[in-house]
Amino acid sequence: MSLLEVDDLRVHYETGEGPVKAVDGVSFSIDPGENVGIVGESGCGKTTLADAILGILEENGSVAGGEIRFDGQDITDMSASERRRLMWNEISMIPQSAMNALDPVYTVRDQIVEAIFAHETMSNNEADERVRDLFELVGLDPERADDYPHQFSGGMRQRAMIAMALALEPSLILADEPTTALDVIMQDQILKRISALQDEINSSMMIITHDVSVVAETCDRVVVMYAGKVAEEGPADTIFDRPYHPYTLGLQGAFPNIRKPDQDLVSIPGHPPELIEPPTGCRFVDRCPLATEDCRTSEPPEVRTDDLRTFCHHTDKIDGGFRSRAGDRDAWKETVAAMEIQR
Amino acid sequence: MSEQIEDGEPMLRVENLQKRFRVDDGIVNAITNRLRGDDPSYVHAVDGVSFDLQKGETLGLAGESGCGKTTTGMTLTKLYEPSGGSIRYEGRDITDLEGEDLQAFRRNVQMIFQDPFESLNPKRTIFDTLVEPLKIHDIGNQQKRVARALEFAGLTPPEQFFDQFPHELSGGQRQRVAIARALVLDPDFIVADEPVSMLDVSLRAGVLQLLERMNKEYNLSVVYISHDLSLLRHMCDKLAIMYLGRIVEYGRTEEIIESPKHPYTKALVNAVPVPDPTIKRTRVELAGEVGDAIEVPTGCRFKDRCDEHLGDVCDQVSPPLERKADITGDRLVGCHLFESAEGFDPEAELVKSRSGDGSPVAAESDD
Amino acid sequence: MGKTEFAIRRTFQLVLTLWAVGTLLFVIFRLMPGDPTSYILSPGMDAEARQAIVEDFGLNAPVHEQYISFLTNAVVLDFGRSFHTSEPVQDVLFRLIPNTLVLMLAAFVMAYGIGIVLGVFVGANRGTRFEKGGIVLALVQRSMPTFWVGILVLWIFGAWLGVIPMSGMRSAGESPESFLHMVASLDFFWHLIAPAACLAFYSMGYPLLLMRNSMLEILGEEFIDVCEAKGLKRRTVLFKHAARNAFLPIVTAAAVSLGFAVGGSVLIETVFGWPGLGREMVRAVIRRDFPVAQGAFVMLAGLVITMNFVADLAYGYLDPRVTYD
Amino acid sequence: MGIQDETADSIYTDLDEYAGVDDDRSEWSRFIARWRETFASQWRLLKQDTLVVFGIVTIAFFALVAVLAPYIAPHSPLERQYGDDGVLISQWHEPFWLGGEGGHILGTTAEGYDIFSQLVFGTRPALIVGFAAAVITATFGTMVALVAGYYGGRVDDVLMRLVDIAYGLPLLPTVILMVAYLGPSFFNVIIAVCLLQWRSSARVIRSQVLSLRERPFVQSARVAGASDWRIISRHIAPNVLPLTFLYAAFAIGWGILTEAGVSFLGLGDPSQVSWGTMLQSSHTYNAMSHGVWWWFVPPGICIALVVISGFLIGRGYEEITNPKLRRRN
């Protein structure tokens, strides 16, 4: 059985102009011990997804439909206290910027101990011992546990956050852009540390990022999100090797690769749609070089090819011509320009 | 630098550039410090940087935050006054320019900033923003020039954008406006500080293409400042790797990325993740963190984090950025691991410093 | 910079501010258009008395000497004698200061105790009617003139319901042995409650609004999300983490708002006939008893400046992030 | 040596002949468009808040009353009224709807003045003090802030120490003392209020200027060669304007409250009827002990209404200018 199953999840934010459908019918699952990457641009709903799982949505946001099952139990349905018992004990998080993720007025030790005491009964000495172990685990000097967060550098804070996330050996860790705020070298070290520790305690992880290369290096499986929906999902190797969704192709081409300096960078024309009134049919339609009338009128079907789930009308066409041309920036521009003229 | 890497007079020559900021703590402290006879403390943000920039060349300044790359860029555009060293533009020292000469220089240099949401005045229309540099320099045909610049930046038809305010545009469009503003004066060189790092992934490439075109079609020189080596590899002819206010390695981009020599460059290059799960890279673990720019360490600035630390030489003698006998190609490296091709002998310097007044040697890279 | 050095620097600033206030006072007083004696002296005074006062004030000395003696006298809190009663101003002030302090302290405790707690709840209930109500309440409290609230209270509870005394600090028959005895008495409490409540009512809006704004900012911080994700109880998140952080700006603000509260106490003392510094200052101004007015003013200003100083130091102990630079 | 050299392949080569007058886009129309947008955007945000609209409407109402006072008030404010018996009134009269004689809407004071007329005329000093305080404090505070924040260094140090000193002064006692020394006139009250109120706007706007100064759009202008004056006037000042408005709105309230307080203490302008002097005379005649509420309740309500309107507008601005207070999305 999967550890986490997200089933047709819908999350809406109430605004003056109507509900923003930030997550709109997203389904995927995470198996025990598995690393799943959620990739997409800002505004695609990936952070909202994590907030919904953690139960920390903004006050104007709410789960409007679907289920989040953890170990078979629907957590959207749980009472507050039931849910609290689950949090951190089973599902913990590594937030985006450890800069602001630690309470500035308490020492790092206090904050880790607080998480432990919220779920387990133990003596102060035992808790201190645990903090010491955790600090060593993440490569921090245990003597500095009594420092305040501001006395730590950015990298140290992120390590402290990881220590806190592991404090109760959760079975699932949600990492929301865990390294974007850090410099390259620190980013590399943190990612390495996370992978190693996670193997050790055999927990699953959901990594949310816009950085395709981070996902490529750390994840077993990838969910590509676009405008509140899943565009494509499958094993990392296949997604990077033979994706079927044009958006995935575009996203890959948009990243410069240090090993392939001569590759053209792809810029997907246009902008993601507004999520107050998203387009009917496929949400990628206005930017897609393969779009047809069908894409505009009907929702893309789920197509299973190899080991991928792809939501697209044209998975059969992509193998034909476009995949080979997707790395060519003019291919995108021309096709979309042609569509503009038609309209 | 003892000699030029390429022939021909460089458009821009930076020599031993320094910029330090006084740690200011108000009038009361200034008085008490004065009374106690303490020297005011300084942040040595840029501490002896030298490089050349040819016409039409693109140079990448890379390094971790706090390495001084942004300060270097801002000093080049005269946003900061250098505290030492010189910047020569077309053979003329611009460090002390004032009045009309300064204005003439300003016509030829522009800067593009990181944050598209902060780089345009929210209270002014796009036309106002673009026409301002023309007004300052009293250049005619303003409307046509503005239109031309917007068009070049891919904002067509330009008239449609004239009366819009920044908040009506997307991040990508704003960054294009910022580029158009930089181009409207038709400058000779541009400093681009992380020009795309805050843009959404799918929009980045478009802006990068624009910058590439600007460089290729109009023979503009560009200094890119970024921590993203993948991006710099894509955009730059030359690369300068900075660490704690100094350049530690300088040369052609592909050479540096393919075979980094300085231990820091090695760590930096190997830390870059690759968007391809089939490629496994060798990771170099670097101990510790970037040091303090207020009390700069003696000797090599990288010594505390270096795996290949040689002992006293590294601790005491600051390695100059120079050609190395055992490194081929147009490359300058500041590290004692390689043998100088310019006759600099660190051991001798070490002996000299010991026999002398005991103060550590501050070797400079220039003649 | 260390904490001691910060304290030294801040003390320096304190002295500077006190000096500036003193100088300002001197400048206003001595350099007013026309002969200063004409402002001080009432026309009916005979020449001898006039001469005595001129000498007492050192008004015949050169300005810089006057300035120096003014400052040295101010340092030792010697403001001369009252024109009206000839009593040393110092004695008058020292008799009145405790009364004002008791009133202000009582009001401050009430205002900040209630205001802060209300602010936490208002901030935590963003976007609800409760929030809107809280904001309007706070603004109403701040816009009703204190003295008018005092008048209303006297009218309703004093004249109409007859549950509070109309004026003063103690009932006619009471003559306590000491200040402490008096403060501890029920009669004193009965007199104190209405003016203190009025002052508190006025002062409460500020911490309420500030705490609410501060809470909104803090609740948007990422560490609050982390606290919730840790499975902490809502109450713990709200009070142990959010309110503790949101409280920091209140410390500074409290000191600043004291400047306003002192003004409020002047009015409240006048309305309720409370024998404090403020009322004395107003009476002195009306009687043109300048030594007393000046003395009372220096006391009130000194109180505000000292509180600002204390608050700045306290901030350093409450917020571990303060680096003093 | 060719700093002036033109690049041969410039995209503007064909435009380089300076054609003299070339702009059909009038500077003036763009100037108007800019300011229209500034105010329109402020207004768009403000009018969403019903409380702000309430504040604006209330202040507008009182402003109208102040202008039309002679036409609204049935009597002159300092004209003693005759009772039904034809004798000068020497004791307060109840409003006519409580059976008071003489048909006075809100009765008369102990001195025989018509309370309603005093109330109507009292609008004038209140609004004048309020607006004068708003305009002067906000302008002065903003100017100090611009200079201190933009130039920084020692200028900033000195100006900010001045602000610290101003913060050391308790507002009302200082005003009392100054009015006592300078003489009880309306003008002096305004001066005194302004001297003390600029401090908060100066402090807050300065920190805003400090941050604006480092923004990329200001840096861009500087790289392009813009003068200090151009940067301050075109780039920084327009962006602190909302804060200036905010402090102006708050200053209305403080000005009126202070004037009322000073008048209540008997240090107001003796030749003027203001809401504060009305409350003072009611207090002097011990009106609350006698339950003459129609004397002391209405002026208080008026003060509270105008003051809260200023606060409501100010608070509305605060929610706009402080993005952290705004609801996300």
PDB file of C-alpha atoms in Angstrom, chain D residues 39-183:
ATOM      1  CA  PHE D  39      -4.571  58.969  -7.088  1.00  0.00           C
ATOM      2  CA  ALA D  40      -6.838  56.584  -8.923  1.00  0.00           C
ATOM      3  CA  SER D  41      -4.934  53.579  -7.622  1.00  0.00           C
ATOM      4  CA  GLN D  42      -5.002  54.932  -4.073  1.00  0.00           C
ATOM      5  CA  TRP D  43      -8.678  55.566  -4.347  1.00  0.00           C
ATOM      6  CA  ARG D  44      -9.398  52.144  -5.845  1.00  0.00           C
ATOM      7  CA  LEU D  45      -7.778  50.550  -2.842  1.00  0.00           C
ATOM      8  CA  LEU D  46      -9.279  52.925  -0.303  1.00  0.00           C
ATOM      9  CA  LYS D  47     -12.852  52.711  -1.407  1.00  0.00           C
ATOM     10  CA  GLN D  48     -12.915  48.958  -0.876  1.00  0.00           C
ATOM     11  CA  ASP D  49     -12.856  49.671   2.818  1.00  0.00           C
ATOM     12  CA  THR D  50     -16.242  50.833   4.049  1.00  0.00           C
ATOM     13  CA  LEU D  51     -14.673  52.316   7.175  1.00  0.00           C
ATOM     14  CA  VAL D  52     -12.430  54.557   5.085  1.00  0.00           C
ATOM     15  CA  VAL D  53     -15.383  55.699   3.040  1.00  0.00           C
ATOM     16  CA  PHE D  54     -17.173  56.464   6.297  1.00  0.00           C
ATOM     17  CA  GLY D  55     -14.197  58.552   7.403  1.00  0.00           C
ATOM     18  CA  ILE D  56     -14.041  60.509   4.174  1.00  0.00           C
ATOM     19  CA  VAL D  57     -17.776  61.161   4.151  1.00  0.00           C
ATOM     20  CA  THR D  58     -17.728  62.339   7.782  1.00  0.00           C
ATOM     21  CA  ILE D  59     -14.855  64.718   7.247  1.00  0.00           C
ATOM     22  CA  ALA D  60     -16.495  66.043   4.101  1.00  0.00           C
ATOM     23  CA  PHE D  61     -19.695  66.594   6.072  1.00  0.00           C
ATOM     24  CA  PHE D  62     -17.940  68.546   8.797  1.00  0.00           C
ATOM     25  CA  ALA D  63     -16.001  70.537   6.216  1.00  0.00           C
ATOM     26  CA  LEU D  64     -19.307  71.505   4.627  1.00  0.00           C
ATOM     27  CA  VAL D  65     -20.712  72.502   8.010  1.00  0.00           C
ATOM     28  CA  ALA D  66     -17.616  74.605   8.670  1.00  0.00           C
ATOM     29  CA  VAL D  67     -17.978  76.457   5.375  1.00  0.00           C
ATOM     30  CA  LEU D  68     -21.703  76.981   5.733  1.00  0.00           C
ATOM     31  CA  ALA D  69     -21.628  77.671   9.496  1.00  0.00           C
ATOM     32  CA  PRO D  70     -23.206  81.140   9.324  1.00  0.00           C
ATOM     33  CA  TYR D  71     -26.106  79.736   7.317  1.00  0.00           C
ATOM     34  CA  ILE D  72     -26.647  76.697   9.469  1.00  0.00           C
ATOM     35  CA  ALA D  73     -26.290  78.195  12.925  1.00  0.00           C
ATOM     36  CA  PRO D  74     -29.400  80.021  14.064  1.00  0.00           C
ATOM     37  CA  HIS D  75     -27.395  82.385  16.282  1.00  0.00           C
ATOM     38  CA  SER D  76     -23.956  83.825  16.662  1.00  0.00           C
ATOM     39  CA  PRO D  77     -21.937  81.555  18.964  1.00  0.00           C
ATOM     40  CA  LEU D  78     -21.088  84.275  21.446  1.00  0.00           C
ATOM     41  CA  GLU D  79     -24.417  86.056  21.439  1.00  0.00           C
ATOM     42  CA  ARG D  80     -26.314  85.816  24.682  1.00  0.00           C
ATOM     43  CA  GLN D  81     -29.832  84.589  24.267  1.00  0.00           C
ATOM     44  CA  TYR D  82     -32.981  85.954  25.743  1.00  0.00           C
ATOM     45  CA  GLY D  83     -35.427  83.684  27.441  1.00  0.00           C
ATOM     46  CA  ASP D  84     -39.140  83.582  26.681  1.00  0.00           C
ATOM     47  CA  ASP D  85     -39.580  86.233  29.323  1.00  0.00           C
ATOM     48  CA  GLY D  86     -37.339  88.611  27.418  1.00  0.00           C
ATOM     49  CA  VAL D  87     -34.615  88.501  30.063  1.00  0.00           C
ATOM     50  CA  LEU D  88     -31.018  87.486  29.333  1.00  0.00           C
ATOM     51  CA  ILE D  89     -30.602  83.815  30.141  1.00  0.00           C
ATOM     52  CA  SER D  90     -28.372  83.244  33.138  1.00  0.00           C
ATOM     53  CA  GLN D  91     -28.944  79.550  33.640  1.00  0.00           C
ATOM     54  CA  TRP D  92     -28.783  76.686  31.173  1.00  0.00           C
ATOM     55  CA  HIS D  93     -31.894  75.824  29.244  1.00  0.00           C
ATOM     56  CA  GLU D  94     -32.894  72.398  28.063  1.00  0.00           C
ATOM     57  CA  PRO D  95     -33.295  71.651  24.370  1.00  0.00           C
ATOM     58  CA  PHE D  96     -36.783  72.470  23.112  1.00  0.00           C
ATOM     59  CA  TRP D  97     -37.602  68.805  22.625  1.00  0.00           C
ATOM     60  CA  LEU D  98     -37.095  68.279  26.321  1.00  0.00           C
ATOM     61  CA  GLY D  99     -39.453  71.111  26.979  1.00  0.00           C
ATOM     62  CA  GLY D 100     -36.814  73.834  27.152  1.00  0.00           C
ATOM     63  CA  GLU D 101     -37.899  77.332  26.317  1.00  0.00           C
ATOM     64  CA  GLY D 102     -36.667  79.509  23.469  1.00  0.00           C
ATOM     65  CA  GLY D 103     -36.697  76.767  20.869  1.00  0.00           C
ATOM     66  CA  HIS D 104     -32.982  76.040  21.168  1.00  0.00           C
ATOM     67  CA  ILE D 105     -32.113  72.817  19.357  1.00  0.00           C
ATOM     68  CA  LEU D 106     -29.573  71.784  21.939  1.00  0.00           C
ATOM     69  CA  GLY D 107     -30.520  74.212  24.682  1.00  0.00           C
ATOM     70  CA  THR D 108     -28.247  76.931  26.033  1.00  0.00           C
ATOM     71  CA  THR D 109     -25.163  77.123  28.204  1.00  0.00           C
ATOM     72  CA  ALA D 110     -25.055  78.594  31.662  1.00  0.00           C
ATOM     73  CA  GLU D 111     -23.953  81.865  30.099  1.00  0.00           C
ATOM     74  CA  GLY D 112     -26.961  81.787  27.817  1.00  0.00           C
ATOM     75  CA  TYR D 113     -25.213  80.892  24.576  1.00  0.00           C
ATOM     76  CA  ASP D 114     -26.981  78.705  22.029  1.00  0.00           C
ATOM     77  CA  ILE D 115     -25.238  75.340  22.205  1.00  0.00           C
ATOM     78  CA  PHE D 116     -26.136  74.240  18.695  1.00  0.00           C
ATOM     79  CA  SER D 117     -24.695  77.427  17.204  1.00  0.00           C
ATOM     80  CA  GLN D 118     -21.519  77.016  19.227  1.00  0.00           C
ATOM     81  CA  LEU D 119     -21.288  73.444  18.017  1.00  0.00           C
ATOM     82  CA  VAL D 120     -21.628  74.504  14.390  1.00  0.00           C
ATOM     83  CA  PHE D 121     -19.064  77.282  14.677  1.00  0.00           C
ATOM     84  CA  GLY D 122     -16.755  75.022  16.686  1.00  0.00           C
ATOM     85  CA  THR D 123     -16.305  72.950  13.533  1.00  0.00           C
ATOM     86  CA  ARG D 124     -14.119  75.679  12.091  1.00  0.00           C
ATOM     87  CA  PRO D 125     -11.209  75.795  14.521  1.00  0.00           C
ATOM     88  CA  ALA D 126     -11.255  72.016  14.777  1.00  0.00           C
ATOM     89  CA  LEU D 127     -10.924  71.496  11.053  1.00  0.00           C
ATOM     90  CA  ILE D 128      -8.422  74.315  10.619  1.00  0.00           C
ATOM     91  CA  VAL D 129      -6.165  72.898  13.323  1.00  0.00           C
ATOM     92  CA  GLY D 130      -6.659  69.418  11.933  1.00  0.00           C
ATOM     93  CA  PHE D 131      -5.796  70.263   8.362  1.00  0.00           C
ATOM     94  CA  ALA D 132      -3.034  72.697   9.207  1.00  0.00           C
ATOM     95  CA  ALA D 133      -1.435  70.082  11.435  1.00  0.00           C
ATOM     96  CA  ALA D 134      -1.885  67.458   8.723  1.00  0.00           C
ATOM     97  CA  VAL D 135      -0.371  69.515   5.948  1.00  0.00           C
ATOM     98  CA  ILE D 136       2.473  71.046   7.933  1.00  0.00           C
ATOM     99  CA  THR D 137       3.547  67.946   9.842  1.00  0.00           C
ATOM    100  CA  ALA D 138       3.327  65.643   6.854  1.00  0.00           C
ATOM    101  CA  THR D 139       5.197  68.027   4.583  1.00  0.00           C
ATOM    102  CA  PHE D 140       7.870  68.873   7.087  1.00  0.00           C
ATOM    103  CA  GLY D 141       8.279  65.284   8.244  1.00  0.00           C
ATOM    104  CA  THR D 142       8.545  64.062   4.680  1.00  0.00           C
ATOM    105  CA  MET D 143      11.129  66.658   3.781  1.00  0.00           C
ATOM    106  CA  VAL D 144      13.272  65.834   6.789  1.00  0.00           C
ATOM    107  CA  ALA D 145      12.900  62.152   5.963  1.00  0.00           C
ATOM    108  CA  LEU D 146      13.905  62.647   2.329  1.00  0.00           C
ATOM    109  CA  VAL D 147      17.008  64.606   3.233  1.00  0.00           C
ATOM    110  CA  ALA D 148      18.059  62.340   6.094  1.00  0.00           C
ATOM    111  CA  GLY D 149      17.309  59.111   4.281  1.00  0.00           C
ATOM    112  CA  TYR D 150      18.732  60.045   0.907  1.00  0.00           C
ATOM    113  CA  TYR D 151      21.938  61.723   1.950  1.00  0.00           C
ATOM    114  CA  GLY D 152      22.521  59.528   4.988  1.00  0.00           C
ATOM    115  CA  GLY D 153      25.766  59.872   6.893  1.00  0.00           C
ATOM    116  CA  ARG D 154      26.147  62.671   9.394  1.00  0.00           C
ATOM    117  CA  VAL D 155      23.171  64.644   8.060  1.00  0.00           C
ATOM    118  CA  ASP D 156      21.032  61.648   8.830  1.00  0.00           C
ATOM    119  CA  ASP D 157      22.646  61.195  12.231  1.00  0.00           C
ATOM    120  CA  VAL D 158      21.962  64.756  13.281  1.00  0.00           C
ATOM    121  CA  LEU D 159      18.382  64.805  12.005  1.00  0.00           C
ATOM    122  CA  MET D 160      17.579  61.500  13.657  1.00  0.00           C
ATOM    123  CA  ARG D 161      18.985  62.647  16.987  1.00  0.00           C
ATOM    124  CA  LEU D 162      16.643  65.631  16.650  1.00  0.00           C
ATOM    125  CA  VAL D 163      13.797  63.174  16.168  1.00  0.00           C
ATOM    126  CA  ASP D 164      14.930  61.293  19.277  1.00  0.00           C
ATOM    127  CA  ILE D 165      14.836  64.513  21.231  1.00  0.00           C
ATOM    128  CA  ALA D 166      11.385  65.328  19.899  1.00  0.00           C
ATOM    129  CA  TYR D 167      10.327  61.878  21.064  1.00  0.00           C
ATOM    130  CA  GLY D 168      11.520  62.738  24.540  1.00  0.00           C
ATOM    131  CA  LEU D 169       8.982  65.523  24.834  1.00  0.00           C
ATOM    132  CA  PRO D 170       5.556  64.651  26.148  1.00  0.00           C
ATOM    133  CA  LEU D 171       3.137  66.091  23.627  1.00  0.00           C
ATOM    134  CA  LEU D 172       0.462  67.836  25.635  1.00  0.00           C
ATOM    135  CA  PRO D 173       2.633  69.247  28.455  1.00  0.00           C
ATOM    136  CA  THR D 174       4.984  70.703  25.859  1.00  0.00           C
ATOM    137  CA  VAL D 175       2.136  72.315  23.998  1.00  0.00           C
ATOM    138  CA  ILE D 176       0.777  73.665  27.271  1.00  0.00           C
ATOM    139  CA  LEU D 177       4.119  75.145  28.184  1.00  0.00           C
ATOM    140  CA  MET D 178       4.640  76.696  24.779  1.00  0.00           C
ATOM    141  CA  VAL D 179       1.167  78.150  24.678  1.00  0.00           C
ATOM    142  CA  ALA D 180       1.688  79.477  28.176  1.00  0.00           C
ATOM    143  CA  TYR D 181       4.889  81.205  27.127  1.00  0.00           C
ATOM    144  CA  LEU D 182       3.898  82.286  23.645  1.00  0.00           C
ATOM    145  CA  GLY D 183       0.429  83.327  24.643  1.00  0.00           C
TER     146      GLY D 183
END
